[in-house]
Amino acid sequence: MSLSSSSSWKKSLGGALAASLLVATGCESPEVVPTADKQQGIQTSRIEGTLVVQARTRGNAVVFLYDADRPPPPQGTGRPIAFTIVPAEQLFGPALASDSPGPFTAPFAFSLVAKGRYTIRGFIDVDTCRNSGAQPCHFSDFNPWYGVTSEPNLGDIGGAAVDLGATPPRPLTLEVAEDKEGRLHALTNVTVSFSQATSQVPFDRPSFQVSVQGGGDATITPGSQGKVLRLTPQQFENVGPVDQRGKAFLVSYVDPARAAQQEEKQREVWPRVVVRKLAEPTGLLEDNDLDRNGVLDANGTDYTGDGRPDLVVLRAGIITDALIPLLTDTDGKPRTTPVPVAELTVGVTPMALDASNPAAPVPLAELPKGRYSVVLIQSTGQTWRVPNELSPTIAPVLGTQGVESQAFVLEVP
C-alpha cells in the first residue's frame, strides 16, 4: 500500500472513531474561540500576477516587493520586504536559446503579505554569456545575501508594476486592505513590465575606493575641520561573484531645469553620498538596523533623548566646484545628460544628524563614537558601499580573495 493510500485510510478511520465517540457520549463539538496569540492572529494575503518581458537578452527575473512609503534608491533608501525569482527557463521557455524579442510572460506571486501599501519593482538579471557572444561577458549574478551582489549591473533590464494613468508613469501603489468583515483579499492580475528598449541599465554600479585627501588618518574628531575624501572608481573583474567594470563616475544634475534657475552652490548633483554609523564593534551591520530590514530597531540606541532610535549620519556631500563647469554646455546651460568623471571629492564635517526623517534631519548634540561607512548613490538607483563583503576579514565567506580598499571606514574615536 502506498503512503498516500495509508494516510487516507488513517484519516478515514480517525474520522469514523471521532464520530462514533460523539454519538456514544452525547457530547457536542467544542467551542472554537479566536486565539489570544497575536502572532497567530495576524492576517495575511497574497499579491500575484504576470511578468511581461520584451527583450532579446536572457536571464532570471528578480522581483521585489517594497513598502510604498519606503521606496528604494534613488527616490529613497528603502529595502525590499520580500523577493521572488522566476527562472529564465520558465520565463522564456523554448525561446531561451534564441534572440526573439517576445513578449514573454510568466506568473509570479508573493505570499504572506500583510495589510499595507506596496510597490513592485525588479530586473532581468541578464546572462550575457548565454547567447550574445559578447566579450567580456557576465553571468546572472544576483545574490540577495551580500551587498556587493544584490543590485542590477550594466545590461540588466529594469521593470516595475506601473501606473500608466499617471503623467509621467510611476510605480503603481498596491493596497492590501480589509473588507467590511475585516478579511484581507488577494490582489491578482498585477502586471510587472520589463522592456529592453526603454529600461536597460546603462551603467555598472559605482564601485569605488577611498583615500583621505592630503594624507592623514581616517578619523574625525569633534571640533576638527573634518575630512576631504577622494573617491576613485575601482573595477572588479570576476573577483569571485563580483564583476564591476565601471571606469568613471556618472555625474549629472538632479534637476537640470531647476539648476538653470539656481546659483551654482545651490545646485544638487548625482551621485549622492551618505556617511552612516555602523554597529559596533566590527562587521557590516548598520547601527540601529541589526536585522537589515531597513527599519530602525525598536530597541535601538536613542542619541537625542526623545525616546526613539536614531539613524545617525555625518554631514557630508559631493564637492561640486570642479563638476559645475563640466555640467555646463557651451551656451552656459545645464547639461541634461550624465558626464563621466575620473574622481569625486567628498567633504565630511564633524556634525552628526539623526536622519530617521530624511526630509528633516535633526542635528545631534554630540558626535557618536564608532565606525562610519561611505555610501555612493547613483542616479540610476545603483549604490556601492565601503566597507563591504570584499573586506579581507569577510571575503572568505564569499569564497574569494579580499580587497584591502573595500575595508575602509571613517572613525570617530
GROMACS .gro file of C-alpha atoms in nm:
model
  413
    1MET     CA    1   0.000   0.000   0.000
    2SER     CA    2   0.140   0.345  -0.095
    3LEU     CA    3   0.199   0.618   0.161
    4SER     CA    4  -0.080   0.835   0.025
    5SER     CA    5  -0.330   0.547   0.046
    6SER     CA    6  -0.217   0.465   0.401
    7SER     CA    7  -0.257   0.827   0.503
    8SER     CA    8  -0.606   0.843   0.352
    9TRP     CA    9  -0.708   0.520   0.528
   10LYS     CA   10  -0.586   0.650   0.864
   11LYS     CA   11  -0.774   0.978   0.820
   12SER     CA   12  -1.095   0.791   0.736
   13LEU     CA   13  -1.057   0.561   1.037
   14GLY     CA   14  -0.983   0.856   1.262
   15GLY     CA   15  -1.291   1.039   1.140
   16ALA     CA   16  -1.514   0.735   1.197
   17LEU     CA   17  -1.382   0.685   1.550
   18ALA     CA   18  -1.434   1.051   1.637
   19ALA     CA   19  -1.791   1.044   1.506
   20SER     CA   20  -1.876   0.725   1.699
   21LEU     CA   21  -1.741   0.871   2.022
   22LEU     CA   22  -1.955   1.181   1.985
   23VAL     CA   23  -2.266   0.970   1.930
   24ALA     CA   24  -2.184   0.736   2.215
   25THR     CA   25  -2.117   1.007   2.472
   26GLY     CA   26  -2.371   1.261   2.352
   27CYS     CA   27  -2.104   1.538   2.356
   28GLU     CA   28  -2.127   1.847   2.141
   29SER     CA   29  -1.841   1.988   1.935
   30PRO     CA   30  -1.608   2.202   2.148
   31GLU     CA   31  -1.643   2.579   2.125
   32VAL     CA   32  -1.387   2.743   1.898
   33VAL     CA   33  -1.262   3.086   2.005
   34PRO     CA   34  -1.005   3.322   1.848
   35THR     CA   35  -0.651   3.265   1.967
   36ALA     CA   36  -0.502   3.509   2.215
   37ASP     CA   37  -0.166   3.466   2.043
   38LYS     CA   38  -0.127   3.789   1.845
   39GLN     CA   39   0.136   3.633   1.619
   40GLN     CA   40  -0.101   3.354   1.515
   41GLY     CA   41  -0.384   3.603   1.478
   42ILE     CA   42  -0.210   3.811   1.210
   43GLN     CA   43  -0.395   3.801   0.880
   44THR     CA   44  -0.200   3.785   0.557
   45SER     CA   45  -0.289   3.783   0.191
   46ARG     CA   46  -0.107   3.750  -0.140
   47ILE     CA   47  -0.017   3.954  -0.447
   48GLU     CA   48   0.008   3.773  -0.777
   49GLY     CA   49   0.007   3.843  -1.146
   50THR     CA   50   0.213   3.821  -1.464
   51LEU     CA   51   0.559   3.928  -1.572
   52VAL     CA   52   0.569   4.067  -1.927
   53VAL     CA   53   0.916   4.088  -2.084
   54GLN     CA   54   1.021   4.234  -2.417
   55ALA     CA   55   1.391   4.165  -2.465
   56ARG     CA   56   1.642   3.987  -2.685
   57THR     CA   57   1.873   3.910  -2.393
   58ARG     CA   58   1.801   3.637  -2.141
   59GLY     CA   59   1.822   3.598  -1.766
   60ASN     CA   60   1.631   3.527  -1.446
   61ALA     CA   61   1.362   3.774  -1.340
   62VAL     CA   62   1.420   3.915  -0.991
   63VAL     CA   63   1.104   4.074  -0.847
   64PHE     CA   64   1.099   4.286  -0.528
   65LEU     CA   65   0.813   4.389  -0.301
   66TYR     CA   66   0.856   4.729  -0.129
   67ASP     CA   67   0.666   4.925   0.130
   68ALA     CA   68   0.515   5.211  -0.073
   69ASP     CA   69   0.627   5.459   0.194
   70ARG     CA   70   0.988   5.337   0.180
   71PRO     CA   71   1.090   5.336  -0.189
   72PRO     CA   72   1.436   5.218  -0.296
   73PRO     CA   73   1.711   5.446  -0.433
   74PRO     CA   74   1.716   5.691  -0.599
   75GLN     CA   75   1.376   5.801  -0.458
   76GLY     CA   76   1.454   5.675  -0.107
   77THR     CA   77   1.663   5.429   0.091
   78GLY     CA   78   1.407   5.150   0.137
   79ARG     CA   79   1.492   4.782   0.117
   80PRO     CA   80   1.275   4.501  -0.019
   81ILE     CA   81   1.023   4.338   0.213
   82ALA     CA   82   1.037   4.023   0.001
   83PHE     CA   83   1.165   3.900  -0.331
   84THR     CA   84   1.098   3.616  -0.571
   85ILE     CA   85   1.295   3.480  -0.865
   86VAL     CA   86   1.139   3.347  -1.184
   87PRO     CA   87   1.399   3.131  -1.366
   88ALA     CA   88   1.489   3.219  -1.725
   89GLU     CA   89   1.384   2.869  -1.831
   90GLN     CA   90   1.030   2.936  -1.711
   91LEU     CA   91   1.015   3.292  -1.839
   92PHE     CA   92   1.149   3.241  -2.193
   93GLY     CA   93   1.057   2.877  -2.247
   94PRO     CA   94   1.150   2.740  -2.592
   95ALA     CA   95   1.290   3.082  -2.691
   96LEU     CA   96   1.563   3.068  -2.426
   97ALA     CA   97   1.835   2.991  -2.681
   98SER     CA   98   1.714   3.247  -2.937
   99ASP     CA   99   1.718   3.627  -2.953
  100SER     CA  100   1.348   3.667  -3.019
  101PRO     CA  101   1.221   3.991  -2.862
  102GLY     CA  102   0.899   3.839  -2.731
  103PRO     CA  103   0.688   3.944  -2.550
  104PHE     CA  104   0.729   3.664  -2.297
  105THR     CA  105   0.510   3.604  -1.993
  106ALA     CA  106   0.530   3.408  -1.669
  107PRO     CA  107   0.334   3.411  -1.343
  108PHE     CA  108   0.471   3.545  -1.015
  109ALA     CA  109   0.336   3.562  -0.661
  110PHE     CA  110   0.413   3.699  -0.315
  111SER     CA  111   0.253   3.513  -0.025
  112LEU     CA  112   0.206   3.607   0.342
  113VAL     CA  113   0.158   3.975   0.256
  114ALA     CA  114   0.031   4.181   0.550
  115LYS     CA  115  -0.212   4.470   0.534
  116GLY     CA  116  -0.042   4.772   0.379
  117ARG     CA  117   0.055   4.968   0.069
  118TYR     CA  118   0.319   4.827  -0.164
  119THR     CA  119   0.507   4.876  -0.488
  120ILE     CA  120   0.670   4.611  -0.706
  121ARG     CA  121   0.998   4.658  -0.890
  122GLY     CA  122   1.256   4.424  -1.035
  123PHE     CA  123   1.504   4.348  -1.307
  124ILE     CA  124   1.609   4.082  -1.554
  125ASP     CA  125   1.945   3.954  -1.428
  126VAL     CA  126   2.090   3.923  -1.776
  127ASP     CA  127   2.332   3.641  -1.862
  128THR     CA  128   2.535   3.793  -2.147
  129CYS     CA  129   2.745   3.477  -2.171
  130ARG     CA  130   2.444   3.267  -2.274
  131ASN     CA  131   2.367   3.374  -2.631
  132SER     CA  132   2.527   3.704  -2.724
  133GLY     CA  133   2.891   3.600  -2.763
  134ALA     CA  134   2.988   3.940  -2.619
  135GLN     CA  135   3.328   3.968  -2.454
  136PRO     CA  136   3.377   4.033  -2.176
  137CYS     CA  137   3.053   3.874  -2.067
  138HIS     CA  138   2.897   3.811  -1.726
  139PHE     CA  139   2.657   3.552  -1.593
  140SER     CA  140   2.340   3.613  -1.397
  141ASP     CA  141   2.495   3.719  -1.066
  142PHE     CA  142   2.220   3.835  -0.830
  143ASN     CA  143   2.267   3.714  -0.474
  144PRO     CA  144   2.045   3.887  -0.214
  145TRP     CA  145   2.259   3.796   0.086
  146TYR     CA  146   2.554   4.024   0.001
  147GLY     CA  147   2.556   4.397  -0.064
  148VAL     CA  148   2.810   4.359  -0.347
  149THR     CA  149   2.582   4.121  -0.543
  150SER     CA  150   2.230   4.244  -0.463
  151GLU     CA  151   2.172   4.508  -0.731
  152PRO     CA  152   2.144   4.526  -1.113
  153ASN     CA  153   2.450   4.580  -1.331
  154LEU     CA  154   2.523   4.710  -1.681
  155GLY     CA  155   2.294   4.540  -1.934
  156ASP     CA  156   2.029   4.423  -1.689
  157ILE     CA  157   1.671   4.528  -1.764
  158GLY     CA  158   1.464   4.720  -1.511
  159GLY     CA  159   1.093   4.667  -1.455
  160ALA     CA  160   0.800   4.756  -1.233
  161ALA     CA  161   0.427   4.742  -1.185
  162VAL     CA  162   0.347   5.080  -1.340
  163ASP     CA  163   0.057   5.322  -1.304
  164LEU     CA  164   0.006   5.401  -1.673
  165GLY     CA  165  -0.264   5.654  -1.590
  166ALA     CA  166  -0.013   5.887  -1.426
  167THR     CA  167   0.185   6.151  -1.619
  168PRO     CA  168   0.465   6.063  -1.627
  169PRO     CA  169   0.405   5.694  -1.547
  170ARG     CA  170   0.512   5.598  -1.195
  171PRO     CA  171   0.524   5.280  -0.984
  172LEU     CA  172   0.175   5.151  -0.913
  173THR     CA  173   0.071   5.156  -0.547
  174LEU     CA  174  -0.094   4.828  -0.448
  175GLU     CA  175  -0.304   4.826  -0.132
  176VAL     CA  176  -0.383   4.512   0.065
  177ALA     CA  177  -0.683   4.624   0.270
  178GLU     CA  178  -0.955   4.476   0.485
  179ASP     CA  179  -1.313   4.434   0.363
  180LYS     CA  180  -1.617   4.517   0.577
  181GLU     CA  181  -1.578   4.187   0.761
  182GLY     CA  182  -1.216   4.251   0.843
  183ARG     CA  183  -1.075   3.999   0.594
  184LEU     CA  184  -0.782   4.060   0.361
  185HIS     CA  185  -0.841   3.982  -0.003
  186ALA     CA  186  -0.573   3.884  -0.253
  187LEU     CA  187  -0.453   4.127  -0.519
  188THR     CA  188  -0.449   3.947  -0.853
  189ASN     CA  189  -0.386   4.027  -1.220
  190VAL     CA  190  -0.094   4.258  -1.138
  191THR     CA  191   0.130   4.315  -1.441
  192VAL     CA  192   0.504   4.378  -1.400
  193SER     CA  193   0.662   4.500  -1.724
  194PHE     CA  194   1.025   4.483  -1.844
  195SER     CA  195   1.143   4.643  -2.170
  196GLN     CA  196   1.496   4.626  -2.306
  197ALA     CA  197   1.421   4.918  -2.539
  198THR     CA  198   1.334   5.161  -2.259
  199SER     CA  199   1.471   5.022  -1.930
  200GLN     CA  200   1.809   4.863  -1.993
  201VAL     CA  201   2.057   4.957  -1.719
  202PRO     CA  202   2.320   5.180  -1.887
  203PHE     CA  203   2.595   5.160  -1.624
  204ASP     CA  204   2.766   4.930  -1.378
  205ARG     CA  205   2.735   5.008  -1.010
  206PRO     CA  206   2.954   5.297  -0.886
  207SER     CA  207   3.219   5.079  -0.719
  208PHE     CA  208   3.497   5.288  -0.566
  209GLN     CA  209   3.794   5.311  -0.334
  210VAL     CA  210   3.861   5.590  -0.084
  211SER     CA  211   4.167   5.785   0.021
  212VAL     CA  212   4.199   6.081   0.255
  213GLN     CA  213   4.298   6.387   0.056
  214GLY     CA  214   4.628   6.530   0.176
  215GLY     CA  215   4.710   6.211   0.361
  216GLY     CA  216   4.643   6.156   0.727
  217ASP     CA  217   4.422   5.909   0.903
  218ALA     CA  218   4.052   5.839   0.852
  219THR     CA  219   3.935   5.977   1.184
  220ILE     CA  220   3.705   6.268   1.258
  221THR     CA  221   3.713   6.436   1.596
  222PRO     CA  222   3.475   6.691   1.749
  223GLY     CA  223   3.582   7.048   1.678
  224SER     CA  224   3.808   6.949   1.387
  225GLN     CA  225   3.777   7.075   1.029
  226GLY     CA  226   3.657   6.735   0.912
  227LYS     CA  227   3.798   6.538   0.622
  228VAL     CA  228   3.805   6.558   0.244
  229LEU     CA  229   3.781   6.214   0.085
  230ARG     CA  230   3.892   6.127  -0.266
  231LEU     CA  231   3.679   5.861  -0.437
  232THR     CA  232   3.811   5.687  -0.749
  233PRO     CA  233   3.648   5.406  -0.949
  234GLN     CA  234   3.763   5.055  -0.871
  235GLN     CA  235   3.700   4.772  -1.113
  236PHE     CA  236   3.643   4.412  -1.011
  237GLU     CA  237   3.676   4.166  -1.297
  238ASN     CA  238   3.529   3.837  -1.180
  239VAL     CA  239   3.651   3.876  -0.823
  240GLY     CA  240   3.457   3.576  -0.701
  241PRO     CA  241   3.091   3.657  -0.770
  242VAL     CA  242   3.162   4.030  -0.818
  243ASP     CA  243   3.201   4.175  -1.168
  244GLN     CA  244   3.202   4.556  -1.182
  245ARG     CA  245   3.384   4.726  -1.470
  246GLY     CA  246   3.287   5.092  -1.443
  247LYS     CA  247   3.577   5.322  -1.536
  248ALA     CA  248   3.420   5.652  -1.430
  249PHE     CA  249   3.153   5.809  -1.216
  250LEU     CA  250   2.850   5.944  -1.399
  251VAL     CA  251   2.771   6.297  -1.279
  252SER     CA  252   2.451   6.487  -1.359
  253TYR     CA  253   2.216   6.747  -1.218
  254VAL     CA  254   1.929   6.612  -1.012
  255ASP     CA  255   1.702   6.860  -1.193
  256PRO     CA  256   1.865   7.039  -1.490
  257ALA     CA  257   1.569   7.274  -1.539
  258ARG     CA  258   1.578   7.383  -1.177
  259ALA     CA  259   1.957   7.411  -1.181
  260ALA     CA  260   1.929   7.672  -1.457
  261GLN     CA  261   1.744   7.899  -1.211
  262GLN     CA  262   1.978   7.842  -0.916
  263GLU     CA  263   2.314   7.971  -0.807
  264GLU     CA  264   2.594   7.720  -0.855
  265LYS     CA  265   2.632   7.641  -0.485
  266GLN     CA  266   2.261   7.552  -0.461
  267ARG     CA  267   2.258   7.302  -0.747
  268GLU     CA  268   2.212   6.938  -0.649
  269VAL     CA  269   2.404   6.671  -0.836
  270TRP     CA  270   2.420   6.295  -0.871
  271PRO     CA  271   2.581   6.087  -0.730
  272ARG     CA  272   2.485   6.148  -0.369
  273VAL     CA  273   2.688   6.037  -0.069
  274VAL     CA  274   2.580   5.914   0.274
  275VAL     CA  275   2.817   5.857   0.568
  276ARG     CA  276   2.628   5.631   0.810
  277LYS     CA  277   2.716   5.492   1.150
  278LEU     CA  278   2.785   5.119   1.168
  279ALA     CA  279   2.702   4.884   1.452
  280GLU     CA  280   2.980   4.806   1.696
  281PRO     CA  281   3.229   4.661   1.741
  282THR     CA  282   3.300   4.505   1.397
  283GLY     CA  283   3.122   4.380   1.087
  284LEU     CA  284   2.897   4.540   0.827
  285LEU     CA  285   2.566   4.582   1.007
  286GLU     CA  286   2.431   4.935   1.029
  287ASP     CA  287   2.367   5.096   1.365
  288ASN     CA  288   2.008   5.050   1.485
  289ASP     CA  289   1.927   4.812   1.196
  290LEU     CA  290   2.069   4.483   1.315
  291ASP     CA  291   1.805   4.276   1.130
  292ARG     CA  292   1.888   4.451   0.799
  293ASN     CA  293   1.527   4.523   0.711
  294GLY     CA  294   1.579   4.895   0.656
  295VAL     CA  295   1.359   4.986   0.954
  296LEU     CA  296   1.514   5.125   1.272
  297ASP     CA  297   1.517   4.865   1.551
  298ALA     CA  298   1.255   4.942   1.816
  299ASN     CA  299   1.513   4.880   2.089
  300GLY     CA  300   1.789   5.072   1.911
  301THR     CA  301   2.005   5.342   2.067
  302ASP     CA  302   1.847   5.681   2.130
  303TYR     CA  303   2.110   5.953   2.079
  304THR     CA  304   1.873   6.252   2.101
  305GLY     CA  305   1.685   6.168   2.420
  306ASP     CA  306   1.344   6.167   2.255
  307GLY     CA  307   1.280   5.801   2.339
  308ARG     CA  308   1.319   5.680   1.980
  309PRO     CA  309   1.609   5.512   1.797
  310ASP     CA  310   1.808   5.735   1.562
  311LEU     CA  311   1.959   5.691   1.217
  312VAL     CA  312   2.298   5.855   1.265
  313VAL     CA  313   2.484   6.007   0.969
  314LEU     CA  314   2.766   6.257   0.943
  315ARG     CA  315   2.705   6.571   0.744
  316ALA     CA  316   2.868   6.502   0.407
  317GLY     CA  317   2.835   6.592   0.040
  318ILE     CA  318   2.999   6.589  -0.300
  319ILE     CA  319   3.222   6.894  -0.353
  320THR     CA  320   3.092   7.037  -0.681
  321ASP     CA  321   3.343   7.314  -0.759
  322ALA     CA  322   3.518   7.111  -1.030
  323LEU     CA  323   3.195   6.950  -1.153
  324ILE     CA  324   2.980   7.255  -1.235
  325PRO     CA  325   3.191   7.358  -1.540
  326LEU     CA  326   3.165   7.002  -1.675
  327LEU     CA  327   2.787   7.010  -1.632
  328THR     CA  328   2.752   7.335  -1.828
  329ASP     CA  329   2.735   7.336  -2.207
  330THR     CA  330   2.893   7.588  -2.444
  331ASP     CA  331   2.583   7.807  -2.422
  332GLY     CA  332   2.610   7.825  -2.044
  333LYS     CA  333   2.310   7.597  -1.990
  334PRO     CA  334   2.298   7.290  -1.763
  335ARG     CA  335   2.362   6.964  -1.946
  336THR     CA  336   2.076   6.715  -1.938
  337THR     CA  337   2.289   6.401  -1.982
  338PRO     CA  338   2.545   6.248  -1.741
  339VAL     CA  339   2.911   6.339  -1.769
  340PRO     CA  340   3.186   6.084  -1.683
  341VAL     CA  341   3.446   6.196  -1.428
  342ALA     CA  342   3.756   6.016  -1.304
  343GLU     CA  343   3.719   6.110  -0.937
  344LEU     CA  344   3.490   6.267  -0.679
  345THR     CA  345   3.579   6.466  -0.371
  346VAL     CA  346   3.359   6.438  -0.064
  347GLY     CA  347   3.355   6.675   0.229
  348VAL     CA  348   3.273   6.523   0.569
  349THR     CA  349   3.221   6.754   0.867
  350PRO     CA  350   3.224   6.668   1.241
  351MET     CA  351   2.849   6.715   1.269
  352ALA     CA  352   2.614   6.424   1.332
  353LEU     CA  353   2.249   6.418   1.227
  354ASP     CA  354   1.950   6.199   1.303
  355ALA     CA  355   1.822   6.121   0.951
  356SER     CA  356   1.536   5.894   1.055
  357ASN     CA  357   1.323   6.152   0.873
  358PRO     CA  358   1.537   6.218   0.563
  359ALA     CA  359   1.333   6.526   0.473
  360ALA     CA  360   1.410   6.691   0.807
  361PRO     CA  361   1.735   6.565   0.963
  362VAL     CA  362   1.795   6.676   1.321
  363PRO     CA  363   2.143   6.779   1.446
  364LEU     CA  364   2.277   6.577   1.741
  365ALA     CA  365   2.433   6.749   2.038
  366GLU     CA  366   2.732   6.515   2.034
  367LEU     CA  367   2.931   6.320   1.777
  368PRO     CA  368   2.859   5.948   1.839
  369LYS     CA  369   3.177   5.744   1.861
  370GLY     CA  370   3.230   5.450   1.630
  371ARG     CA  371   3.279   5.344   1.269
  372TYR     CA  372   3.106   5.504   0.970
  373SER     CA  373   3.052   5.369   0.618
  374VAL     CA  374   3.061   5.567   0.294
  375VAL     CA  375   2.773   5.504   0.052
  376LEU     CA  376   2.753   5.638  -0.304
  377ILE     CA  377   2.407   5.654  -0.470
  378GLN     CA  378   2.394   5.684  -0.850
  379SER     CA  379   2.110   5.849  -1.045
  380THR     CA  380   2.002   5.503  -1.166
  381GLY     CA  381   1.943   5.394  -0.805
  382GLN     CA  382   2.252   5.171  -0.805
  383THR     CA  383   2.474   5.204  -0.499
  384TRP     CA  384   2.811   5.100  -0.362
  385ARG     CA  385   2.928   5.100  -0.002
  386VAL     CA  386   3.256   5.063   0.180
  387PRO     CA  387   3.317   4.867   0.388
  388ASN     CA  388   3.160   4.565   0.220
  389GLU     CA  389   3.190   4.187   0.186
  390LEU     CA  390   3.516   4.218  -0.011
  391SER     CA  391   3.692   4.332   0.307
  392PRO     CA  392   3.979   4.088   0.373
  393THR     CA  393   3.831   3.977   0.706
  394ILE     CA  394   3.493   3.898   0.546
  395ALA     CA  395   3.574   3.793   0.188
  396PRO     CA  396   3.633   3.424   0.273
  397VAL     CA  397   3.256   3.397   0.327
  398LEU     CA  398   3.221   3.468  -0.046
  399GLY     CA  399   3.499   3.226  -0.128
  400THR     CA  400   3.714   3.498  -0.280
  401GLN     CA  401   4.028   3.695  -0.205
  402GLY     CA  402   3.984   4.010  -0.002
  403VAL     CA  403   4.045   4.360  -0.137
  404GLU     CA  404   4.201   4.591   0.120
  405SER     CA  405   4.043   4.909  -0.019
  406GLN     CA  406   3.695   4.771   0.047
  407ALA     CA  407   3.757   4.765   0.424
  408PHE     CA  408   3.771   5.147   0.452
  409VAL     CA  409   3.581   5.311   0.737
  410LEU     CA  410   3.574   5.657   0.890
  411GLU     CA  411   3.613   5.655   1.265
  412VAL     CA  412   3.505   5.887   1.542
  413PRO     CA  413   3.735   5.797   1.836
   0.00000   0.00000   0.00000
